[in-house]
XYZ file of C-alpha atoms in Angstrom:
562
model
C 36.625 63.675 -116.896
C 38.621 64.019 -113.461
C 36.975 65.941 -111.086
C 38.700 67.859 -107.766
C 36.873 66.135 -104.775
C 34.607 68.251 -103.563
C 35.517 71.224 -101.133
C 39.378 70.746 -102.048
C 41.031 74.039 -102.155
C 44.719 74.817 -104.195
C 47.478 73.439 -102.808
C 48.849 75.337 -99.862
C 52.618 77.035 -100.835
C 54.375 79.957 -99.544
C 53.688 79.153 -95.687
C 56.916 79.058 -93.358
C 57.100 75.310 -91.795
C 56.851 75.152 -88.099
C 59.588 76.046 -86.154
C 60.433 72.909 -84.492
C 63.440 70.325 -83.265
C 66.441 72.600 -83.166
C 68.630 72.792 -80.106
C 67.763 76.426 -78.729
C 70.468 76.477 -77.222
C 73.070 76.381 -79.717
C 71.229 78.316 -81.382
C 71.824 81.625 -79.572
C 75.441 82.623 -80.060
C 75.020 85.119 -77.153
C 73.865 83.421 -74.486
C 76.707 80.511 -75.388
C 79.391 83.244 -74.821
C 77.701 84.743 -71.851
C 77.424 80.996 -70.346
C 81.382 80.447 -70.341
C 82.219 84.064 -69.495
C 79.912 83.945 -66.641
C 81.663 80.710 -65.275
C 78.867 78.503 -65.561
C 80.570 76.301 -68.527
C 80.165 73.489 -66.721
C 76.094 73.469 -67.266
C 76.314 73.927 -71.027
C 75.711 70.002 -71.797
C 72.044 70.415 -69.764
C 71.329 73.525 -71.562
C 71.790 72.176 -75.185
C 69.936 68.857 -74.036
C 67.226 70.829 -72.583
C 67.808 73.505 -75.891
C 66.882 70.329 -77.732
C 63.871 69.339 -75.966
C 61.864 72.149 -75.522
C 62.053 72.798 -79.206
C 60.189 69.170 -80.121
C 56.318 69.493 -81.303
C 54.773 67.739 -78.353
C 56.575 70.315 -76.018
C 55.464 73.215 -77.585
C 51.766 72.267 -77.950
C 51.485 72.287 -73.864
C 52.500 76.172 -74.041
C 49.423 76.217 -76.239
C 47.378 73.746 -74.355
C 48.116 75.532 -70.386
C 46.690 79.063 -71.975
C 43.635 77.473 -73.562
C 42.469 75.434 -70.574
C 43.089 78.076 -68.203
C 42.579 77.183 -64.459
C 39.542 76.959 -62.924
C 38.447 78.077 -59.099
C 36.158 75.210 -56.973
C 35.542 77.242 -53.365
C 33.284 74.151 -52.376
C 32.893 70.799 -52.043
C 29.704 68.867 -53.011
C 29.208 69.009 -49.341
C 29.598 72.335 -49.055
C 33.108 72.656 -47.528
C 35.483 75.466 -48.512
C 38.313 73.968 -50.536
C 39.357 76.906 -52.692
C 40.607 74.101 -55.125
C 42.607 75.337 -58.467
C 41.986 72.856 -61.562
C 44.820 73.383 -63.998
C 45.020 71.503 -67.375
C 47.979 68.846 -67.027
C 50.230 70.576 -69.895
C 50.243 73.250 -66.946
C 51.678 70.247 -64.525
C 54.080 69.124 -67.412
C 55.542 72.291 -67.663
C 56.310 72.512 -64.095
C 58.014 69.123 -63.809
C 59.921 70.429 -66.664
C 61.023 73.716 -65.326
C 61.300 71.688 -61.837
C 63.234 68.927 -63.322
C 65.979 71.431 -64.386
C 66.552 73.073 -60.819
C 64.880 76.208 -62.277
C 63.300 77.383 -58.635
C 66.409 76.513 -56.479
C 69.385 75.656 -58.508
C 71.929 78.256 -57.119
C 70.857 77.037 -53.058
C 71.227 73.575 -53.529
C 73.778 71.821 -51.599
C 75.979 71.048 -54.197
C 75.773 74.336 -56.266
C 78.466 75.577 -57.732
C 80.420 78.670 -58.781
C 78.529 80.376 -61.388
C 75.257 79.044 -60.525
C 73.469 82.089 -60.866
C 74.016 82.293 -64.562
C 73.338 78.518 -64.983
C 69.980 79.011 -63.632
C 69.280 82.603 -65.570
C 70.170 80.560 -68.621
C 67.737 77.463 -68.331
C 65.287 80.203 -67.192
C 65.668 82.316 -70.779
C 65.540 78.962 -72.653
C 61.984 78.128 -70.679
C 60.759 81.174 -71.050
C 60.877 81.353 -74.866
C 58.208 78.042 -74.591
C 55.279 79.522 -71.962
C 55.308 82.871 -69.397
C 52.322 81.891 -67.137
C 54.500 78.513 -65.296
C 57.747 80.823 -65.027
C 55.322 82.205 -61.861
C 55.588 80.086 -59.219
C 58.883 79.284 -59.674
C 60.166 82.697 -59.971
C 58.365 82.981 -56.239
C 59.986 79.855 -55.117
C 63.027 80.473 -56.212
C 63.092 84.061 -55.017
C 61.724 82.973 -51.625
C 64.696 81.037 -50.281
C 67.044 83.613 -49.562
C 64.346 85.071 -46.828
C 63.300 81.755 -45.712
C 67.025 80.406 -45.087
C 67.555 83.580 -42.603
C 64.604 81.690 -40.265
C 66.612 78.272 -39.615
C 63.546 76.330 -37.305
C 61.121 77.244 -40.129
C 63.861 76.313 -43.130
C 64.726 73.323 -41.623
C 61.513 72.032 -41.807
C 61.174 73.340 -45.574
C 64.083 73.011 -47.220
C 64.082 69.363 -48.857
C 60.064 70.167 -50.369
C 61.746 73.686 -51.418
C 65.026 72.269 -53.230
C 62.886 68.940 -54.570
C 63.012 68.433 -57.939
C 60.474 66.146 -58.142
C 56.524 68.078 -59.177
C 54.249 67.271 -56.958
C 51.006 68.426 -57.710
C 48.769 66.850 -55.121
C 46.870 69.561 -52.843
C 47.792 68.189 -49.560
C 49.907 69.392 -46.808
C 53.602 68.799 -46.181
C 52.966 66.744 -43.205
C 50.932 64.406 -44.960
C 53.741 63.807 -47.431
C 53.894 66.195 -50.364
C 57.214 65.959 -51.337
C 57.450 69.127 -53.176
C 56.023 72.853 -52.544
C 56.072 76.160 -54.558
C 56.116 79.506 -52.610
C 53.896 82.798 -54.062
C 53.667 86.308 -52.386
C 50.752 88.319 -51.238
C 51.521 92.240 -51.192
C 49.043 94.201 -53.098
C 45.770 95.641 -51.534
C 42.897 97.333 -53.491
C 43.488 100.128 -52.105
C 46.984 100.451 -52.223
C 48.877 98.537 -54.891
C 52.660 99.436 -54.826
C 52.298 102.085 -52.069
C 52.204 98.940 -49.973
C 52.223 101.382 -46.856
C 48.348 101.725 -47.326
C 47.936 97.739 -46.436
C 45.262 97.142 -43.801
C 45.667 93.779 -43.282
C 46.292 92.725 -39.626
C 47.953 89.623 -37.789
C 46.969 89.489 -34.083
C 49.873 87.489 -32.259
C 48.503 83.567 -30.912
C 50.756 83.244 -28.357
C 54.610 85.028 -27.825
C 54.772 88.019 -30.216
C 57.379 88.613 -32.816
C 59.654 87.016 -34.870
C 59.001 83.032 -35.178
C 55.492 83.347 -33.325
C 52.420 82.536 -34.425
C 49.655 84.714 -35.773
C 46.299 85.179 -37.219
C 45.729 87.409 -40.083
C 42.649 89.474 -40.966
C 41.893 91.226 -43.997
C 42.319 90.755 -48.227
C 45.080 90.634 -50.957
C 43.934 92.199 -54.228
C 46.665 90.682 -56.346
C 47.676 87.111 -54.888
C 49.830 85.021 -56.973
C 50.093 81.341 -57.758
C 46.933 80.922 -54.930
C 47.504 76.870 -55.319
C 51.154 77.153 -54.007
C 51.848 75.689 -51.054
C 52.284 79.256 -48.924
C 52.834 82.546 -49.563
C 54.968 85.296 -47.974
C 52.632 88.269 -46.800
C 52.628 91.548 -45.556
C 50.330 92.530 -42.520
C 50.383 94.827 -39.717
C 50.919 93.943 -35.764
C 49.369 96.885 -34.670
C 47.162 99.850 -35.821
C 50.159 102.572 -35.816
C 52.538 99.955 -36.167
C 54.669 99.139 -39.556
C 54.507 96.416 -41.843
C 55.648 92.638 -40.862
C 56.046 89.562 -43.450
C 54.510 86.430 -42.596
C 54.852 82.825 -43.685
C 51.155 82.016 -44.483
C 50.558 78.083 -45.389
C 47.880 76.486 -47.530
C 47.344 73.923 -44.248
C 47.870 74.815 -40.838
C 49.650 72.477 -38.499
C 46.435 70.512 -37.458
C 46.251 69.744 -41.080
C 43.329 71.772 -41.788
C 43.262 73.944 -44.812
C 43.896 77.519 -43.721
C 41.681 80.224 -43.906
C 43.070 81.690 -47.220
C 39.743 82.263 -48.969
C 39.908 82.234 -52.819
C 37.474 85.322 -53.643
C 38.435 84.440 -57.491
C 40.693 84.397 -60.497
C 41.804 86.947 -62.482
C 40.552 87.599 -65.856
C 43.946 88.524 -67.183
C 44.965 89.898 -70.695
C 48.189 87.492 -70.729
C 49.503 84.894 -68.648
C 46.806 82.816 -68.601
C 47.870 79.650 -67.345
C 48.893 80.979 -64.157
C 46.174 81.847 -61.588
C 45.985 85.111 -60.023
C 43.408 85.759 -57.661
C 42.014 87.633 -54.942
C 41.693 86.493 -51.433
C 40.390 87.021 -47.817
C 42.182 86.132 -44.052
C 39.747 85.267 -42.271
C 41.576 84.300 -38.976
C 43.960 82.515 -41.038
C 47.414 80.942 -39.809
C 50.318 82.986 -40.433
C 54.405 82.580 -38.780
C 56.163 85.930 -38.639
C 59.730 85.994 -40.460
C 61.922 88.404 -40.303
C 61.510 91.539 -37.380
C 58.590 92.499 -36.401
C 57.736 95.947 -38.438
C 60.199 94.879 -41.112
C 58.186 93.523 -43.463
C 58.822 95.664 -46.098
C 62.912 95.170 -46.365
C 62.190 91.460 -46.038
C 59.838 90.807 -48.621
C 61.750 93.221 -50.957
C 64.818 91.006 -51.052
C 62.097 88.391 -52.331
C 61.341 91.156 -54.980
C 64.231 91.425 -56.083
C 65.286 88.217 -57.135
C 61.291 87.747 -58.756
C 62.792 91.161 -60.529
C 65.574 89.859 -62.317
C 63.159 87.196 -63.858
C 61.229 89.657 -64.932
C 64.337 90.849 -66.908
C 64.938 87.522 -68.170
C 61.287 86.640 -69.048
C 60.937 89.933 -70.996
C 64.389 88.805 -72.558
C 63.124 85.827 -73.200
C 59.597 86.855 -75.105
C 61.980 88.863 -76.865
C 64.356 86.019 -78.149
C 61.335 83.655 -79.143
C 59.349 86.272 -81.115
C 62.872 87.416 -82.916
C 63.390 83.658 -83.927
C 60.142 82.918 -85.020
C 60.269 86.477 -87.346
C 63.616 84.891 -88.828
C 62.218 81.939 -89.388
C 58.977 83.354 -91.455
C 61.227 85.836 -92.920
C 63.798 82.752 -94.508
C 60.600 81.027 -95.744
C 57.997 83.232 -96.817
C 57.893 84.957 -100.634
C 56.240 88.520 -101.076
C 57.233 90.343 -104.456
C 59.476 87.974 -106.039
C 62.011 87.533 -102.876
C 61.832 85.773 -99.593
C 61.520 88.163 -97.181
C 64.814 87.913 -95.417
C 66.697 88.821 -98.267
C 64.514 92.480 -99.053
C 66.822 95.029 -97.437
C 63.824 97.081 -95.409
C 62.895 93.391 -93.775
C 66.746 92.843 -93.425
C 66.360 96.405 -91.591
C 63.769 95.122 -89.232
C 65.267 91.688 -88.730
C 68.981 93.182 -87.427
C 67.419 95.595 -85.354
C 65.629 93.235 -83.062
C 68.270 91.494 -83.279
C 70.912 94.033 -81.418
C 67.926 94.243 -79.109
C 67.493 90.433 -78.281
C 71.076 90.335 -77.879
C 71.610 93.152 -75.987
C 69.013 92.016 -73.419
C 70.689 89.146 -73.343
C 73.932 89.983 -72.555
C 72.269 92.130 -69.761
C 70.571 89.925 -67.871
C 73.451 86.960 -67.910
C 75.625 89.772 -65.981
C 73.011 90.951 -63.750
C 72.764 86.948 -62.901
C 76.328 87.181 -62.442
C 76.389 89.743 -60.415
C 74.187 88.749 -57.537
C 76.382 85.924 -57.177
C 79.125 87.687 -56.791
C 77.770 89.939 -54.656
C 76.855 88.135 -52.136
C 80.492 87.189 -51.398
C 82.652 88.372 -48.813
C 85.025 90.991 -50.103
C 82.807 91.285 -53.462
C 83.820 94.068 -55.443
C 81.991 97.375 -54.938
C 81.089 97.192 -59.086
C 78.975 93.679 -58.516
C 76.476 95.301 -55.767
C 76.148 97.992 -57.905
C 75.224 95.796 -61.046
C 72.794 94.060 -58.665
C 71.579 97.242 -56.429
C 71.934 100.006 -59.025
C 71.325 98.542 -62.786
C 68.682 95.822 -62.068
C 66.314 97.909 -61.889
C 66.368 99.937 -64.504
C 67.353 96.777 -66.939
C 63.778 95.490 -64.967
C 62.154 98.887 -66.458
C 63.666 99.702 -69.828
C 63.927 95.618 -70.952
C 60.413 94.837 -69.800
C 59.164 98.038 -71.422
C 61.229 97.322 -74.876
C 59.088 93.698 -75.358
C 56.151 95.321 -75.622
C 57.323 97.354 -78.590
C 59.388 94.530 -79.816
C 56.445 91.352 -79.657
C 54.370 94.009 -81.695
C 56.996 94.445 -84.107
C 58.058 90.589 -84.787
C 54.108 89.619 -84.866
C 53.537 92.320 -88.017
C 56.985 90.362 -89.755
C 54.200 87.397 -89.718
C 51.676 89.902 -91.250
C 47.449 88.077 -90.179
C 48.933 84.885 -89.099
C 50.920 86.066 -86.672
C 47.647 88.080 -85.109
C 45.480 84.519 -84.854
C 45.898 82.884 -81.814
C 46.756 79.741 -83.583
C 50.205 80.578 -83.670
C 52.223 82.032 -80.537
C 52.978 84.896 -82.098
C 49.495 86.646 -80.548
C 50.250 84.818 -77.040
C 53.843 86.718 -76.929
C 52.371 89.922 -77.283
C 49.999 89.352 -74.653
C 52.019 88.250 -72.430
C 54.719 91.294 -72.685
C 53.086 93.891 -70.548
C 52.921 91.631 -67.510
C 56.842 91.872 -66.635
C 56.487 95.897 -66.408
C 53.671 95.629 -64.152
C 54.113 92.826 -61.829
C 57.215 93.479 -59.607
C 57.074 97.226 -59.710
C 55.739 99.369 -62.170
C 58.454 101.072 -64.685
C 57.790 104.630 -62.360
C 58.272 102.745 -59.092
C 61.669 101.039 -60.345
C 62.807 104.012 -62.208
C 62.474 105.699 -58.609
C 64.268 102.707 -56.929
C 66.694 103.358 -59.505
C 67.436 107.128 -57.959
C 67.265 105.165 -54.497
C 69.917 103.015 -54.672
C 71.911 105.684 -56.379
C 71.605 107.871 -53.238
C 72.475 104.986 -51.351
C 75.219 103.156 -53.312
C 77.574 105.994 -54.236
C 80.605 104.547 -53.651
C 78.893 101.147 -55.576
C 77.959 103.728 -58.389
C 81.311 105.098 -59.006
C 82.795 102.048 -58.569
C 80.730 100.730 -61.464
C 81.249 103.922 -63.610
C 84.793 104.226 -63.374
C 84.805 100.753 -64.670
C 82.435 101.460 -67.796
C 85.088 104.414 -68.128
C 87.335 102.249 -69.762
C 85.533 101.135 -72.371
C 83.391 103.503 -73.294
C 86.779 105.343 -73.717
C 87.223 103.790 -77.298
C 83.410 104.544 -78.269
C 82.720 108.224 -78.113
C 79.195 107.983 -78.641
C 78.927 106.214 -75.693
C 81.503 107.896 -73.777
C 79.222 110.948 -74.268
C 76.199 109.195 -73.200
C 77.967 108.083 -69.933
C 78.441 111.812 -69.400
C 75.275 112.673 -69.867
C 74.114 109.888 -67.343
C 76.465 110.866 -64.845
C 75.751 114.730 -65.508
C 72.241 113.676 -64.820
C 72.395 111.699 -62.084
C 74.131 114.786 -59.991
C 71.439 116.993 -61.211
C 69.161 118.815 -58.131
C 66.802 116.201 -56.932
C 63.691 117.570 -58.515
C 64.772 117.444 -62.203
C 66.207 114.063 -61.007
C 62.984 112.725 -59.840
C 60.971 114.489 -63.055
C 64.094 113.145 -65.266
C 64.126 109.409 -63.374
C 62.664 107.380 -66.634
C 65.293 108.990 -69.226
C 68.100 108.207 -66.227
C 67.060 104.837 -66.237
C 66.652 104.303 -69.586
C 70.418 105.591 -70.450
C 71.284 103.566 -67.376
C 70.510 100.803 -69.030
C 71.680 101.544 -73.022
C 74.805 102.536 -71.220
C 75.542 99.490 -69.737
C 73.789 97.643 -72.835
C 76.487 99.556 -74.920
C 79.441 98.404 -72.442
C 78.481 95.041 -72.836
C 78.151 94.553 -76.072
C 81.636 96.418 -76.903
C 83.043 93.692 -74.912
C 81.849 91.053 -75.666
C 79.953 91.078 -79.608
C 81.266 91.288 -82.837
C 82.454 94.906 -83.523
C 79.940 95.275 -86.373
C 76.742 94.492 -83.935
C 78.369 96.629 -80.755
C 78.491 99.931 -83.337
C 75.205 99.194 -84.815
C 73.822 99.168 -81.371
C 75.726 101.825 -79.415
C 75.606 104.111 -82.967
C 71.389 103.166 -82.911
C 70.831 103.909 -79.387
C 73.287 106.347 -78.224
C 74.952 107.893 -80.917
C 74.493 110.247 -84.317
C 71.613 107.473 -85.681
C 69.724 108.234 -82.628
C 68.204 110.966 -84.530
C 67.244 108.443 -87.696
C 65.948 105.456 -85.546
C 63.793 107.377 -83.181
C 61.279 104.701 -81.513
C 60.380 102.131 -84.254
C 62.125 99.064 -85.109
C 63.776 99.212 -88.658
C 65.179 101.772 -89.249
C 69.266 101.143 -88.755
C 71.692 103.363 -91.192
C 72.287 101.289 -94.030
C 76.102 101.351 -93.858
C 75.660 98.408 -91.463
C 75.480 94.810 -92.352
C 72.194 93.985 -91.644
C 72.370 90.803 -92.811
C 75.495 90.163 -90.907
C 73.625 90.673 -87.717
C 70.373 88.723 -88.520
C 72.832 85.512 -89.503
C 74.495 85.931 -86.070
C 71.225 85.880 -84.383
C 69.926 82.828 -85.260
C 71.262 80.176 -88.077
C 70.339 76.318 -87.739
């Protein structure tokens, strides 16, 4: 008699194969139309090569690997000398040389960069973010950095080939002794204070010649300081008791070569994003250059922000894309009541209304990229600084807000295995709540939002008059541009009380412009009619729940065939 060996269990069917050596790329019919239309056809051929690699098996596993070996804090030697040294697992270092490799923290400020640029970068960004959340960090920082560091020319002459290096080098030395790479982090946030920045108590007493370009010491603690093994970080301390806010350029070595006086207190214990280190940290006398003028701190490090705010658009965009096409995927191959998944109209349901919200996020952020290239031209048209000033952030509030509800969603199309943290399913939803937080909470941008309003009108109408035109041939979200507009003039307290519904139709509005430009007609109605128009009052706030007179299964094809 044949006997089963023992322990052998029945044959394992009706499990979805892994997801695995596709070109992402091509993949996402979108972001291939936003690529040309943003002028940045000319990077495609990286973007499907890179599409193709971070899809392969031994790729994914470091996303896996970086947030199980999270990074570990050394303050001292065996000798007992303060070293403050980060340990990260070397799938952490891969993934850096990988988003390095691609130009991902400088691309649009190297020397040769070309028109279009922006979007290039936002794209290769999106397709790296859909593979781990915790290295995007650092670069974001980097990248977001060099605009404020090229206005200081002594101190970004002496940066600027580690800064625009492609090359990873991971070696915890100083520049002078001949790292050939450096990544930039930020240090705002005080226990005490945490947006309301104004609170800081941190000081910088002046070493020599005071101001802008001198030398400093700083005194006092960072609650929140990111990425604590880059190689400096821009700060924000005050000159003088009464005095306001100045940014400072504070290294991990001092001149002398010495490691600074940047005191690692410890990590974070973080409920996402675990492969990146977040600490907290003490000045204690440590080394610090002033950029920017002296009391205006604030504006400087805020044009930082808002670059590292537009990657929190595309990061949240991103989290959004991979959790959609792993939910397709499962869907296509997994059997419940006689019928794959995909093909039972209620999952259909589910499927095309992520779907219209992957895309639409999509479409978003590849214009916003756009747009602060084009913005920064001479002559630029009034519409492209409002895009930048005006819309990012409330895309950076309602987009970062939407993955939270839309991880949760895509991880219950996986049913229990896609709440085990052996697949990434659980890692996506942890990591969605970081992009509302980090870079201004949704209350402070929907705030900023009424800001820039106040201060861009002439931007503002610009823009509007332009949506005009389309939303002309859409009534539903002709009316919903009224109503924006209707409340954007409102008295300044019902404004204020009002500013997270503003923002919100801020962003569906321009969502719903987009998309009736540039997407099939079927997925632009389904959207606009979902969001904006009669359906509003059938969808309400959970995923699923389109009017069937649209083809759902039209819209889940578009989103992601292979």
């Amino acid at each position: 008699m044949n006997h089963a060996p023992l322990f052998e269990t029945h044959e394992v069917t009706n499990q979805s194969p892994p997801l695995v050596d596709y070109d992402a790329f091509a993949a996402d019919r979108a972001l291939v139309a936003a690529l040309e239309r943003e002028g940045a056809h000319w990077h495609a051929e990286a973007l499907h090569r890179d599409g193709r690699a971070l899809t392969q098996p031994d790729v994914l596993a470091l996303a896996d690997l970086a947030n199980r070996h999270t990074p570990e804090l050394s303050t001292h030697s065996a000798r007992g000398e303060r070293i403050d040294a980060i340990e990260f697992h070397p799938a952490w270092h891969e993934l850096l040389r990988r988003l390095r490799q691609e130009g991902l923290h400088a691309l649009p400020f190297e020397p040769s960069a070309r028109a279009g640029s922006m979007a290039a970068r936002a794209a290769g960004y999106f397709l790296h973010g859909q593979l781990e959340s915790g290295s995007l960090c650092p670069v974001t920082m980097t990248f977001a950095s060099i605009p404020v560091l090229r206005n200081e020319p002594a101190l970004y002459e002496r940066l600027a080939a580690p800064l625009l290096s492609r090359e990873h080098d991971s070696r915890d030395i100083a520049l002078e002794a001949g790292k050939r790479s450096m990544l930039i982090g930020m240090g705002m946030t005080e226990k005490q204070g945490g947006s309301d920045v104004r609170g800081n108590r941190t000081r910088a007493h002046a070493l020599g010649t005071p101001g802008r370009g001198g030398d400093y010491r700083l005194i006092g603690h960072k609650w929140f300081f990111s990425a604590p093994q880059c190689d400096a970080h821009l700060v924000l301390a005050r000159t003088a008791d009464e005095g306001g806010l100045s940014c400072f350029y504070v290294p991990r070595f001092v001149p002398d070569g010495r490691k600074n006086a940047v005191h690692v207190q410890r990590l974070k214990d973080k409920l996402g994003n675990r492969s990146n280190a977040s600490s907290e940290v003490e000045f204690l006398d440590a080394y610090g250059v002033m950029i920017g003028d002296e009391g205006r701190g604030v504006p400087t490090i805020i044009e930082m922000a808002n670059y590292t705010r537009l990657d929190c658009v595309i990061g949240s965009a991103a989290l959004m894309r991979a959790a959609l096409v792993e939910a397709i995927h499962h869907a296509r191959h997994r059997s419940a009541f006689g019928a794959h998944l995909a093909d039972q109209p209620l999952m259909r349901n589910v499927l095309a209304d992520l779907a219209l919200e992957s895309e639409a996020a999509t479409v978003l952020f590849m214009r916003l990229a756009g747009a602060f290239e084009q913005s920064a031209s001479a002559g630029a048209a009034l519409r492209e600084r409002a895009w930048r000033r005006i819309v990012t952030p409330a895309a950076k509030f309602w987009v970062c807000k939407r993955a939270l509800e839309f991880t949760g969603e895509a991880m219950e199309v996986w049913g229990g295995n896609g709440y085990v943290e052996t697949g990434p399913m659980a890692r996506f939803y942890r990591e969605a709540p970081v992009n509302s937080i980090w870079e201004g909470s949704g209350n402070v941008m929907c705030l900023d939002v009424l800001r820039a309003f106040e201060r861009e009108q002439d931007a503002a109408h610009a823009l509007f008059d332009d949506w005009r035109d389309t939303a002309s041939a859409h009534p539903a979200l002709g009316a919903a541009l009224q109503t924006l507009l209707t409340s954007l003039t409102s008295d300044p307290a019902s404004r204020e009380a009002s500013a997270r519904r503003i923002a919100q139709q801020l962003t569906l509005c321009a969502q719903g412009v987009l998309l009736a430009r540039h997407a099939p007609d079927e997925v632009a109605q389904a959207f606009i009619e979902s969001r904006l128009g009669d359906a509003r009052g059938e969808t309400g706030r959970v995923y699923g729940t389109l009017p069937a007179r649209f083809d759902h299964a039209a819209i889940v094809r578009r989103a992601f065939e292979f």
